[in-house]
mmCIF file of C-alpha atoms and ligand atoms in Angstrom:
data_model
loop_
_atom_site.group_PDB
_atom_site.id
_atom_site.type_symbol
_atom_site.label_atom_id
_atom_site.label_comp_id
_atom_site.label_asym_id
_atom_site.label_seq_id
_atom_site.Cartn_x
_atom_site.Cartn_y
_atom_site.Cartn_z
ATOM 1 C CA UNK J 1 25.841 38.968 10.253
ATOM 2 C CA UNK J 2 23.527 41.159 7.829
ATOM 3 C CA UNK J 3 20.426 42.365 8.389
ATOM 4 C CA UNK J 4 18.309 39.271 6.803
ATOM 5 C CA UNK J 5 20.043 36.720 8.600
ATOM 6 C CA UNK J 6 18.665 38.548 12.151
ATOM 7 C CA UNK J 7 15.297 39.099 11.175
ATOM 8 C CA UNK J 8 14.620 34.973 11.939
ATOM 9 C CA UNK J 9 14.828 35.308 15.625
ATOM 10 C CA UNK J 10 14.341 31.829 17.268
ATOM 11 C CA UNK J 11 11.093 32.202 18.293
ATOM 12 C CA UNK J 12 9.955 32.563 14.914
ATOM 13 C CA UNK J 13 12.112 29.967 13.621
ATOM 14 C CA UNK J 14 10.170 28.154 15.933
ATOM 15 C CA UNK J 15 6.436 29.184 15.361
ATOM 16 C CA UNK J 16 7.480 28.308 11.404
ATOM 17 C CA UNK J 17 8.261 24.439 12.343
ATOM 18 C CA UNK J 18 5.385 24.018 14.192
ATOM 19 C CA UNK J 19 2.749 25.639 11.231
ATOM 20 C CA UNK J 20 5.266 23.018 9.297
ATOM 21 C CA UNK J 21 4.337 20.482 11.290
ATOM 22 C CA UNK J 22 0.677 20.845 11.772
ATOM 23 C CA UNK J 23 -0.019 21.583 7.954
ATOM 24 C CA UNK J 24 2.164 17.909 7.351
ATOM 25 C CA UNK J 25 -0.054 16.342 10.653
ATOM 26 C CA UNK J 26 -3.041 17.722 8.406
ATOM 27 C CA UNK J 27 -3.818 14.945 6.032
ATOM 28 C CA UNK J 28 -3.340 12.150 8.240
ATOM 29 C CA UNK J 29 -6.120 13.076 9.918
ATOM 30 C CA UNK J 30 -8.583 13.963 6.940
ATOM 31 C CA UNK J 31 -10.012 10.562 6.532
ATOM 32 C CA UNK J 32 -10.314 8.357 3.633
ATOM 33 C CA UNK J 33 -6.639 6.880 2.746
ATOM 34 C CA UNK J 34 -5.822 4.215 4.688
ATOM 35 C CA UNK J 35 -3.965 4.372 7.395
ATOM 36 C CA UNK J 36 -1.302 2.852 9.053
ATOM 37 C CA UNK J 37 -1.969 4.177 12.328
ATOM 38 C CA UNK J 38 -5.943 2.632 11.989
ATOM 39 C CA UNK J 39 -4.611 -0.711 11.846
ATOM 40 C CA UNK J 40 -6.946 -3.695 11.679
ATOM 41 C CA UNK J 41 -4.631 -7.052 11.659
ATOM 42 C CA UNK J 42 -1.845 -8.373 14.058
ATOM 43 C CA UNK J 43 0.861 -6.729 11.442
ATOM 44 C CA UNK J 44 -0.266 -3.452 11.331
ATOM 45 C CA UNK J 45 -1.226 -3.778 14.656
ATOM 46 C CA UNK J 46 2.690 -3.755 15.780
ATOM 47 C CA UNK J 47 3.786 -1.412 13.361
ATOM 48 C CA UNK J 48 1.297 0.823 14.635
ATOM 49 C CA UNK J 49 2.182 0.566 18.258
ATOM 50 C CA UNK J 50 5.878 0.811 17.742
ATOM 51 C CA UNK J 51 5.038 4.274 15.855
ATOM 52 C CA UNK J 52 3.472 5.706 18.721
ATOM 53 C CA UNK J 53 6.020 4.390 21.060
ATOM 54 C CA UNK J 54 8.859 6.210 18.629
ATOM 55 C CA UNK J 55 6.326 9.566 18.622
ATOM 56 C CA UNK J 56 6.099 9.627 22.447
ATOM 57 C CA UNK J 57 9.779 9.457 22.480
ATOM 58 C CA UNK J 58 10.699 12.298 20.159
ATOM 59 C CA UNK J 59 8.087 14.341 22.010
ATOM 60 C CA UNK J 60 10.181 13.717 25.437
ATOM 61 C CA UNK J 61 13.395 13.947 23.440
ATOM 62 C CA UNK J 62 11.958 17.560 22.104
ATOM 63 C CA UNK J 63 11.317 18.321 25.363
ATOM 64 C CA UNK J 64 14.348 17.654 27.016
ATOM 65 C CA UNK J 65 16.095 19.224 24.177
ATOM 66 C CA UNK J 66 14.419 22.360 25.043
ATOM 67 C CA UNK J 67 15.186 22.085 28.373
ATOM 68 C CA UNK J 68 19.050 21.744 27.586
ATOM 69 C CA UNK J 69 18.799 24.993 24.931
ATOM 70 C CA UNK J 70 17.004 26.969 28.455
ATOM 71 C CA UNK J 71 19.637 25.890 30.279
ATOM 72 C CA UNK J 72 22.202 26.306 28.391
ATOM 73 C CA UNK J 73 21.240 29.786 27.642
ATOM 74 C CA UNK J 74 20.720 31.036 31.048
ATOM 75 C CA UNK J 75 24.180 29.208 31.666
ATOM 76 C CA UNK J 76 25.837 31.109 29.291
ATOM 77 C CA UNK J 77 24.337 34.478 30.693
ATOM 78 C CA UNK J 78 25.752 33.239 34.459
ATOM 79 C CA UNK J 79 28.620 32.109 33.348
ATOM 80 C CA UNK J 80 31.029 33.302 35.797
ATOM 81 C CA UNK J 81 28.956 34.484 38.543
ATOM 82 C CA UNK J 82 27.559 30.762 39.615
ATOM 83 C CA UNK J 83 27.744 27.549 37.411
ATOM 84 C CA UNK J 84 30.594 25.678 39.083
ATOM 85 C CA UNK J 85 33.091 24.019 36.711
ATOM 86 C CA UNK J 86 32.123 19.901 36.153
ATOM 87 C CA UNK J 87 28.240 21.018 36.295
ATOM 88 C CA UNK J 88 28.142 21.485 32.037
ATOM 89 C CA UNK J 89 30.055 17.775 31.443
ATOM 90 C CA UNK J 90 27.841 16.460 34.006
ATOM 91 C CA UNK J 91 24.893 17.873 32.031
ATOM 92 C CA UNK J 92 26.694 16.891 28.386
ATOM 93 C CA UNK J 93 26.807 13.294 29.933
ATOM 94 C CA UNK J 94 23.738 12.672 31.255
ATOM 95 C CA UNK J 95 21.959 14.194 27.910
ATOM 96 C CA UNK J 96 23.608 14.191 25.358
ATOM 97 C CA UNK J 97 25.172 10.431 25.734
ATOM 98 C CA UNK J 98 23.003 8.599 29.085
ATOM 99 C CA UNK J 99 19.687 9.464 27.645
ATOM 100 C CA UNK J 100 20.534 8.511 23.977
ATOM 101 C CA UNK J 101 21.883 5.393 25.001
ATOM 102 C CA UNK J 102 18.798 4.453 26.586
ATOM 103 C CA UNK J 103 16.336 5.521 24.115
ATOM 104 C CA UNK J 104 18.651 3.597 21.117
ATOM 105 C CA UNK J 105 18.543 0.169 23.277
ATOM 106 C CA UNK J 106 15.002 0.299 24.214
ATOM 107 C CA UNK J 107 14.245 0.905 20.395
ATOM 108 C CA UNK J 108 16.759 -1.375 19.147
ATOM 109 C CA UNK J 109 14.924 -4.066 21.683
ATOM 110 C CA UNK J 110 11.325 -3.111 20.420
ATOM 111 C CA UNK J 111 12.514 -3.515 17.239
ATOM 112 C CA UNK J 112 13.846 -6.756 17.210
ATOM 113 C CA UNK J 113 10.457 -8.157 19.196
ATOM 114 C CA UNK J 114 8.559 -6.636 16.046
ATOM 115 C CA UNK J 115 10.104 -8.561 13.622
ATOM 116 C CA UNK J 116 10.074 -11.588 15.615
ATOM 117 C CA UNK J 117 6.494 -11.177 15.804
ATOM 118 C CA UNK J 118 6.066 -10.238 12.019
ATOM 119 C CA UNK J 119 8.090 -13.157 11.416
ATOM 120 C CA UNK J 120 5.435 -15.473 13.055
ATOM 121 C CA UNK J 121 3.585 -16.239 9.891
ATOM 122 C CA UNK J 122 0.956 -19.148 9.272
ATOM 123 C CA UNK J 123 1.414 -22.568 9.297
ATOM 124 C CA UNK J 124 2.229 -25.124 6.957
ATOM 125 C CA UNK J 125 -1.303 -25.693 5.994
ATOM 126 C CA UNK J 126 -2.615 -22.116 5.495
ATOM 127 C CA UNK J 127 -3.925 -20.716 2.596
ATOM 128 C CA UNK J 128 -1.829 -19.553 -0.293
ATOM 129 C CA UNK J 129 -2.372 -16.752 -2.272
ATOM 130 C CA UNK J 130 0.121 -15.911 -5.007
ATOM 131 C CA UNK J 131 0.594 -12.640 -5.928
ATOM 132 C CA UNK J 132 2.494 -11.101 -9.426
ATOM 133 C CA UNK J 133 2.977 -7.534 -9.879
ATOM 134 C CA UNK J 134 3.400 -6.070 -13.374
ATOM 135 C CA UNK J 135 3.656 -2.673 -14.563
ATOM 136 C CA UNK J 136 0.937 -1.500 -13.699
ATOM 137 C CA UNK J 137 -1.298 -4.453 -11.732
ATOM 138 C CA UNK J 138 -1.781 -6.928 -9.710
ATOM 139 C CA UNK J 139 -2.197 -10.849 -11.284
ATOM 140 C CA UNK J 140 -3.662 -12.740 -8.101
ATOM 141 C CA UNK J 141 -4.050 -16.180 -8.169
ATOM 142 C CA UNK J 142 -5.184 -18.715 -5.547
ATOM 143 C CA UNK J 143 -2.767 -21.762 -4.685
ATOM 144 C CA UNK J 144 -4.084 -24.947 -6.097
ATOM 145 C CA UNK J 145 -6.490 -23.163 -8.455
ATOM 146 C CA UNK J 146 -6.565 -22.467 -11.975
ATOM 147 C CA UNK J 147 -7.959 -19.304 -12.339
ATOM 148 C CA UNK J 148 -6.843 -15.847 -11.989
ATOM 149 C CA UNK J 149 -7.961 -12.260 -11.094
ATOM 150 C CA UNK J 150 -6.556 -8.749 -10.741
ATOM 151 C CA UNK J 151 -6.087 -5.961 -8.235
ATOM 152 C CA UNK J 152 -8.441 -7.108 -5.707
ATOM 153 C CA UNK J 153 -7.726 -10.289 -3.312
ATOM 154 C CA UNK J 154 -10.002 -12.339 -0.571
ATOM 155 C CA UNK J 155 -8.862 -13.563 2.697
ATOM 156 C CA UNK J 156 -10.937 -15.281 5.580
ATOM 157 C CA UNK J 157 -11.505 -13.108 8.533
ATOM 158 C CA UNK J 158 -8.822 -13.746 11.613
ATOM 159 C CA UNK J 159 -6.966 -16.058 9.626
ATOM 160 C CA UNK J 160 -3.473 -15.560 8.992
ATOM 161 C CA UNK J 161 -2.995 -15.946 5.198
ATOM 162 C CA UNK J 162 0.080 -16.826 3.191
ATOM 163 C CA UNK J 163 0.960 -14.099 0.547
ATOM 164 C CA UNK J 164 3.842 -15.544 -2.087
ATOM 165 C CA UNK J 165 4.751 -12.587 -4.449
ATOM 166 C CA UNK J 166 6.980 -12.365 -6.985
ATOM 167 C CA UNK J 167 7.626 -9.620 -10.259
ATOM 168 C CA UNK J 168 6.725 -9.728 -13.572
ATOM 169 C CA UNK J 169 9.274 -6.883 -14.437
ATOM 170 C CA UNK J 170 10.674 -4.430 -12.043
ATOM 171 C CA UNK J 171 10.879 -3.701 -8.524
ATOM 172 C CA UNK J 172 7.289 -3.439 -6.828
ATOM 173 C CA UNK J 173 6.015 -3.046 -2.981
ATOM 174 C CA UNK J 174 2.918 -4.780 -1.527
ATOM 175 C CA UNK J 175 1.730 -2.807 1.346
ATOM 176 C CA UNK J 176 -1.119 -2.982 2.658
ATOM 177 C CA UNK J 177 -1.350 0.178 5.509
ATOM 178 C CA UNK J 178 -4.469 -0.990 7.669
ATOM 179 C CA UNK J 179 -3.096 -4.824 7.785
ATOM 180 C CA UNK J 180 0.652 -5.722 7.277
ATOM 181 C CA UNK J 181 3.848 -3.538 6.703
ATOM 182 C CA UNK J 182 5.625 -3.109 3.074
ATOM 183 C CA UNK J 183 7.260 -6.584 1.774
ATOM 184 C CA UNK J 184 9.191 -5.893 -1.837
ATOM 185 C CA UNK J 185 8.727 -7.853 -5.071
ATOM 186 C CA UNK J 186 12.405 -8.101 -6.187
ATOM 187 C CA UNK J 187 12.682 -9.738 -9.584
ATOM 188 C CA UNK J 188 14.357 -13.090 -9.868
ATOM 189 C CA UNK J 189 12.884 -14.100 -6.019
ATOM 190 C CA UNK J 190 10.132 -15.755 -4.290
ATOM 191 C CA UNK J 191 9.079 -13.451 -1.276
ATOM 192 C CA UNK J 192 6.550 -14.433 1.482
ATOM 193 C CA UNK J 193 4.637 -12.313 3.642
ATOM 194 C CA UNK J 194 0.752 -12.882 5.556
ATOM 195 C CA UNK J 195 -2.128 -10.921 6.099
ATOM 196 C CA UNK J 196 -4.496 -10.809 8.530
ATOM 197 C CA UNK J 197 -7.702 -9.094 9.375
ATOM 198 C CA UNK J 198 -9.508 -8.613 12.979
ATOM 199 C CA UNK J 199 -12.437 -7.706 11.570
ATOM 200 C CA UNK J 200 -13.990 -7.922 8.178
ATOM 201 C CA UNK J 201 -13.659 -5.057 5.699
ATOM 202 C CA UNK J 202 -12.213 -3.944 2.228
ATOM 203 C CA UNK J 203 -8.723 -2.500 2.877
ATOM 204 C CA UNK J 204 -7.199 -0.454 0.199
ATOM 205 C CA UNK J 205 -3.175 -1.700 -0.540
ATOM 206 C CA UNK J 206 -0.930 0.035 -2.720
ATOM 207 C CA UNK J 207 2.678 -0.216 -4.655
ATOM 208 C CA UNK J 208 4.992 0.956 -2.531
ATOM 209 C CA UNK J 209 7.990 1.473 -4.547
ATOM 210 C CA UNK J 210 8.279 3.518 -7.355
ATOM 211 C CA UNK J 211 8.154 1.348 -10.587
ATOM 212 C CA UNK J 212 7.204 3.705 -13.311
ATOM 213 C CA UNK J 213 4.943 6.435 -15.010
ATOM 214 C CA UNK J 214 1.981 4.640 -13.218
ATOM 215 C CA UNK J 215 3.047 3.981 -10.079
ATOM 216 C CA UNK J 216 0.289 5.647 -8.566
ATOM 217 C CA UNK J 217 -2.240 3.879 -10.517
ATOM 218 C CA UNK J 218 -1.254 0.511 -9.033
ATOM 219 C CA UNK J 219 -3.729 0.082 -6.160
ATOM 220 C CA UNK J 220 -5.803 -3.149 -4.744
ATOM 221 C CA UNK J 221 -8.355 -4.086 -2.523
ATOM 222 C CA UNK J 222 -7.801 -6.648 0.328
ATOM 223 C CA UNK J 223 -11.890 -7.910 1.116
ATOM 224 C CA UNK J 224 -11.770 -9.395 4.369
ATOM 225 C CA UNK J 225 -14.677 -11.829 4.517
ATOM 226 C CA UNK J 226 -16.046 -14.849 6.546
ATOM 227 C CA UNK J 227 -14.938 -18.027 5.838
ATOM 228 C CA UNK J 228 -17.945 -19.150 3.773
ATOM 229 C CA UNK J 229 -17.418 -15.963 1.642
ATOM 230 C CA UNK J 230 -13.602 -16.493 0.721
ATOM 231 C CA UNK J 231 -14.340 -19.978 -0.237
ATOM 232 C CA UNK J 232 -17.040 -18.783 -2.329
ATOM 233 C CA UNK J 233 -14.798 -16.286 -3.886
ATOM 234 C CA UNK J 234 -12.228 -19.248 -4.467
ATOM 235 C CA UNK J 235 -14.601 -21.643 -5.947
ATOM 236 C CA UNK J 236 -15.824 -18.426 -8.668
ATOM 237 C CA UNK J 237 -11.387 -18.431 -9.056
ATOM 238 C CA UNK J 238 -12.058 -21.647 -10.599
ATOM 239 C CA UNK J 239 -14.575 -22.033 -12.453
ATOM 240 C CA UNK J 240 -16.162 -20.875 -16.127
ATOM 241 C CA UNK J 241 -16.859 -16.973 -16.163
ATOM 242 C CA UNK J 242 -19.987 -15.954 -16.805
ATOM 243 C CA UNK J 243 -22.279 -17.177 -20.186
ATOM 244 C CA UNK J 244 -23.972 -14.351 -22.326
ATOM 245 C CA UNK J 245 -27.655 -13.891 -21.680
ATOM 246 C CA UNK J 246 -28.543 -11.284 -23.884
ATOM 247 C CA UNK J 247 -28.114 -10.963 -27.497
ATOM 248 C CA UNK J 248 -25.373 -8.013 -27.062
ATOM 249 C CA UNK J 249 -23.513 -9.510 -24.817
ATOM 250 C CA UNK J 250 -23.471 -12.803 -27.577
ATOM 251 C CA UNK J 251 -22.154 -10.289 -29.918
ATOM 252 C CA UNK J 252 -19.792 -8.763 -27.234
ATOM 253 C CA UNK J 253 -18.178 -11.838 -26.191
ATOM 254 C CA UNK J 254 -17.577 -12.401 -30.112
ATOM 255 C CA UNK J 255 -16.327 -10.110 -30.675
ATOM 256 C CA UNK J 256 -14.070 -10.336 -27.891
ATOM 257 C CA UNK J 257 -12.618 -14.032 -28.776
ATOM 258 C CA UNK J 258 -12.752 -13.123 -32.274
ATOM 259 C CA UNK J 259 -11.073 -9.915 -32.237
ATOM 260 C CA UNK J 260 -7.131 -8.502 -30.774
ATOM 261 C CA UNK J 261 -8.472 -8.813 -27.024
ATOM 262 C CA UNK J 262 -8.271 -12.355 -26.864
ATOM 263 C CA UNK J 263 -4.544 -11.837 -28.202
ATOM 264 C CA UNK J 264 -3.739 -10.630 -24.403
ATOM 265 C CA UNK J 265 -6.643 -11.248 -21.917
ATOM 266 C CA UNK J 266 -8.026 -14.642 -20.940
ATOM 267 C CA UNK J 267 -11.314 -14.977 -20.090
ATOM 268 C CA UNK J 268 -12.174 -18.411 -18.437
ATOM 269 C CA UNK J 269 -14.737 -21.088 -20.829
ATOM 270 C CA UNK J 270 -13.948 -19.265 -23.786
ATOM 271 C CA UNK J 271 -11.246 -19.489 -26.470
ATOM 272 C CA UNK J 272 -9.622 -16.535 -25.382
ATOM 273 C CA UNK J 273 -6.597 -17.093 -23.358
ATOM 274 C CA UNK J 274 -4.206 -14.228 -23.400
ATOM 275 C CA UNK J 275 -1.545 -14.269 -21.148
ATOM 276 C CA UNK J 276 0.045 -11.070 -21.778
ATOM 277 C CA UNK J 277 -2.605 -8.779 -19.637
ATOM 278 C CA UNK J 278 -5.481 -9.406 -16.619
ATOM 279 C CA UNK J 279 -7.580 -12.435 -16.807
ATOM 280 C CA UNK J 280 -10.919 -10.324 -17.597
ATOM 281 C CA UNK J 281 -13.436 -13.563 -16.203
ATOM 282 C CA UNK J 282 -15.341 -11.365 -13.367
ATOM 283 C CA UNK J 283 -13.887 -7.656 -15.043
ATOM 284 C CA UNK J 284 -17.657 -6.750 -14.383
ATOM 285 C CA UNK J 285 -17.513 -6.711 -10.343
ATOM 286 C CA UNK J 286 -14.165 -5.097 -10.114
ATOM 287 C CA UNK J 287 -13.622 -1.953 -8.169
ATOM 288 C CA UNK J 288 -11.679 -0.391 -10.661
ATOM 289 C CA UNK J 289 -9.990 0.075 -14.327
ATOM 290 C CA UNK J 290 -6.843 0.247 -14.712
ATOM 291 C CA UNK J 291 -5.685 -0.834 -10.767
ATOM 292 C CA UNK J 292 -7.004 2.133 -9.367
ATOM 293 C CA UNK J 293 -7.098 4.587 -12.198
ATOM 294 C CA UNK J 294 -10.682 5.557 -13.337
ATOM 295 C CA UNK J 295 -14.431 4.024 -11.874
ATOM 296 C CA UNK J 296 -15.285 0.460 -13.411
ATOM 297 C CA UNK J 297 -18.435 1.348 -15.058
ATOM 298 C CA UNK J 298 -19.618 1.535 -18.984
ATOM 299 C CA UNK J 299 -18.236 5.407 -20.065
ATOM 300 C CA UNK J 300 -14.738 4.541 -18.534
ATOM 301 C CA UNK J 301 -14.771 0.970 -19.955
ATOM 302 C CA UNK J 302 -15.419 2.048 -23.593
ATOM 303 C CA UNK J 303 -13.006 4.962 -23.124
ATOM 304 C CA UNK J 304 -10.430 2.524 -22.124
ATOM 305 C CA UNK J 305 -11.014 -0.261 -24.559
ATOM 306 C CA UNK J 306 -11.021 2.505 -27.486
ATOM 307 C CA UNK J 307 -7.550 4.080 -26.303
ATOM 308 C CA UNK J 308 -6.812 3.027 -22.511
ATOM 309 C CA UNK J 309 -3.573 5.521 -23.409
ATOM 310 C CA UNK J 310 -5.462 8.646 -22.378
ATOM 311 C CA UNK J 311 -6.381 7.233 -19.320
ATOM 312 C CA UNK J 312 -3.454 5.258 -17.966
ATOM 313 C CA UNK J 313 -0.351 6.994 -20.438
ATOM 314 C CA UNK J 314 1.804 4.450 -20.768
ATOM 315 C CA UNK J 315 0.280 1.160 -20.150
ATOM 316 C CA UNK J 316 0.829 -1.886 -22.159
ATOM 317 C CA UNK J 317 -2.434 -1.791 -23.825
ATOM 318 C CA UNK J 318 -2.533 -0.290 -27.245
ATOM 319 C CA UNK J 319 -5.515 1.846 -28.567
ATOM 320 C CA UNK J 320 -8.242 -0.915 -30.224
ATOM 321 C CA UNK J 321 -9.299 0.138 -33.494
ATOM 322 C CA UNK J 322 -12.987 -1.328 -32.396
ATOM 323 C CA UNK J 323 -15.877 -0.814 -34.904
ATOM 324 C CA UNK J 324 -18.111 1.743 -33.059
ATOM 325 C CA UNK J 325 -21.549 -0.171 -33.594
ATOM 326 C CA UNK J 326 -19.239 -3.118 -31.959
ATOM 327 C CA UNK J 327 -17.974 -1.074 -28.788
ATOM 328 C CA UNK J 328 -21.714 -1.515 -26.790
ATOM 329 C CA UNK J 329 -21.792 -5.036 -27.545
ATOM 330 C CA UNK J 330 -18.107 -5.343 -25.518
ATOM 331 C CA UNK J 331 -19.151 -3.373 -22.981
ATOM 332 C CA UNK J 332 -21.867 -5.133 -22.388
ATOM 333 C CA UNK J 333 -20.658 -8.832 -22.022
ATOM 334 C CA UNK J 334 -17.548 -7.459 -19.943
ATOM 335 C CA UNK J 335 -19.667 -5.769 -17.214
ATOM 336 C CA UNK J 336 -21.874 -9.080 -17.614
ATOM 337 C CA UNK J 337 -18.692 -10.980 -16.240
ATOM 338 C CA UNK J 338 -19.037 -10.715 -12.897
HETATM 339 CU CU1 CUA K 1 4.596 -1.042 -8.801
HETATM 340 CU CU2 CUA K 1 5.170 1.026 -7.890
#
């Protein structure tokens, strides 16, 4: 053994994991991205519970391990002055096959009452809400109604909603830490999951499987509202977007219809009904461009509609070779759409 090799003596092997583990502990505790350990629906709830039931055992399995390593060193020191012969098998046995085999079961069984429980979705009659990824957002559409919007969906407080999701493209993940566990969008099917929130709230979901350059930038809000709210929110689903007040935004949304937008984007009681990228009929109230990628207000909107490619590389939206004097007037009647 060289020289290098002995300088990591065990304890400081030791003192290194833990710093390890502290500095990883770090940002779970800094606040701001949700969490699945601050749950806030019957999912997340279980998942959450079955985490700290799996932390509490590694502790007591480091513990024990510990234990063993004292023993076994002190052991190995006595060796022939007093350990009598079937004490180290006994000791093997107990922990290194006994105490697995209980931990594994007990698991195994908490396991399998999870997903029984996450199983239990909502009934025949609940609400629907249909959910497409694409690379990179989120097409959300309410069952029954025509309309659609983008990386941000409604449910009624303590309700269990139905979430159908399928893929526009590739692989995606809908997770949604604070309220249900990961369920994947695998192309060619029809997956199911639910949601459902204790208490109102906006909850922050995420893709959860890599799909691409912007993977990252493919965020959405869950809002969590009263009953009265959601419907609200469904009945604006379906119904004409906003009308231009102001001379602008008359120029704006004429520009729009007239122009390439209406080539991709839809916007609900006009003429322009793209298919191709996110039904823009209430782009003015949403949370975000680009699922997550810049602020929703005017600076980031122009930026985007001029050439949305140095903000989101790789996106399916080509730079728009929009007539400056023209770019206001968009603005304008898009963050009128709310
Ligand atoms: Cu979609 Cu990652």
């Amino acid at each position: 053994m060289d020289t290098r090799t002995r300088a990591v003596t065990p304890t400081r092997h030791l003192a290194r994991v833990a710093v390890a583990g502290a500095v990883l502990a770090l940002p779970g505790c800094s606040g701001g991205a949700p969490s699945a350990l601050d749950p806030a629906g019957t999912g997340a709830e279980r998942v959450a519970d079955l985490w700290w039931v799996l932390f509490w055992i590694s502790m007591a399995v480091f513990v024990e391990v510990m234990l063993v390593l004292g023993w076994a060193l002190v052991f190995r020191r006595r060796r022939d002055a007093t350990v009598r012969h079937g004490q180290p098998l006994r000791v093997v046995t107990v922990a290194g096959a006994g105490v697995p085999l209980v931990i594994l079961v007990t698991v195994y069984a908490l396991g399998l009452r999870d997903l029984a429980a996450l199983g239990d979705g909502p009934g025949p009659r609940a609400t629907t809400i249909e959910v497409t990824g694409h690379k990179w957002w989120w097409e959300v559409r309410v069952a029954g109604v025509s309309g659609a919007t983008a990386n941000e969906l409604h449910i009624p407080v303590g309700e269990k909603v139905r979430i159908r999701l399928r893929t526009a493209d590739v692989l995606h993940s809908f997770w949604v830490p604070q309220l249900m566990p990961k369920t994947d969008l695998i192309a060619g099917e029809l997956r199911e999951t639910w949601l459902h929130a204790d208490r109102a709230g906006t909850y922050r979901g995420q893709c959860a499987e890599y799909c691409g350059t912007q993977h990252a930038h493919m965020a959405f809000l869950v809002v969590a509202e009263p009953r009265r709210d959601f419907d609200a929110w469904v009945s604006r689903l379906g119904a004409p977007a906003a009308a231009p007040r102001t001379d602008a935004q008359r120029r704006g949304q004429e520009a729009f219809v007239q122009g390439t937008c209406a080539g991709c984007h839809a916007i609900r009681g006009t003429e322009a009904n793209g298919q191709v990228g996110p039904d823009l009929s209430d782009v003015g109230s949403r949370w975000s461009i680009g699922a997550g990628a810049v602020p929703n207000d005017g600076g980031h909107l122009g930026g985007w509609i001029a050439n949305s490619q140095t903000v989101k590389p790789g996106n399916y939206m080509p730079p728009q070779p929009v007539d400056a004097q023209r770019l206001p007037d968009l603005i304008a009647y898009l963050q009128s759409l709310t």
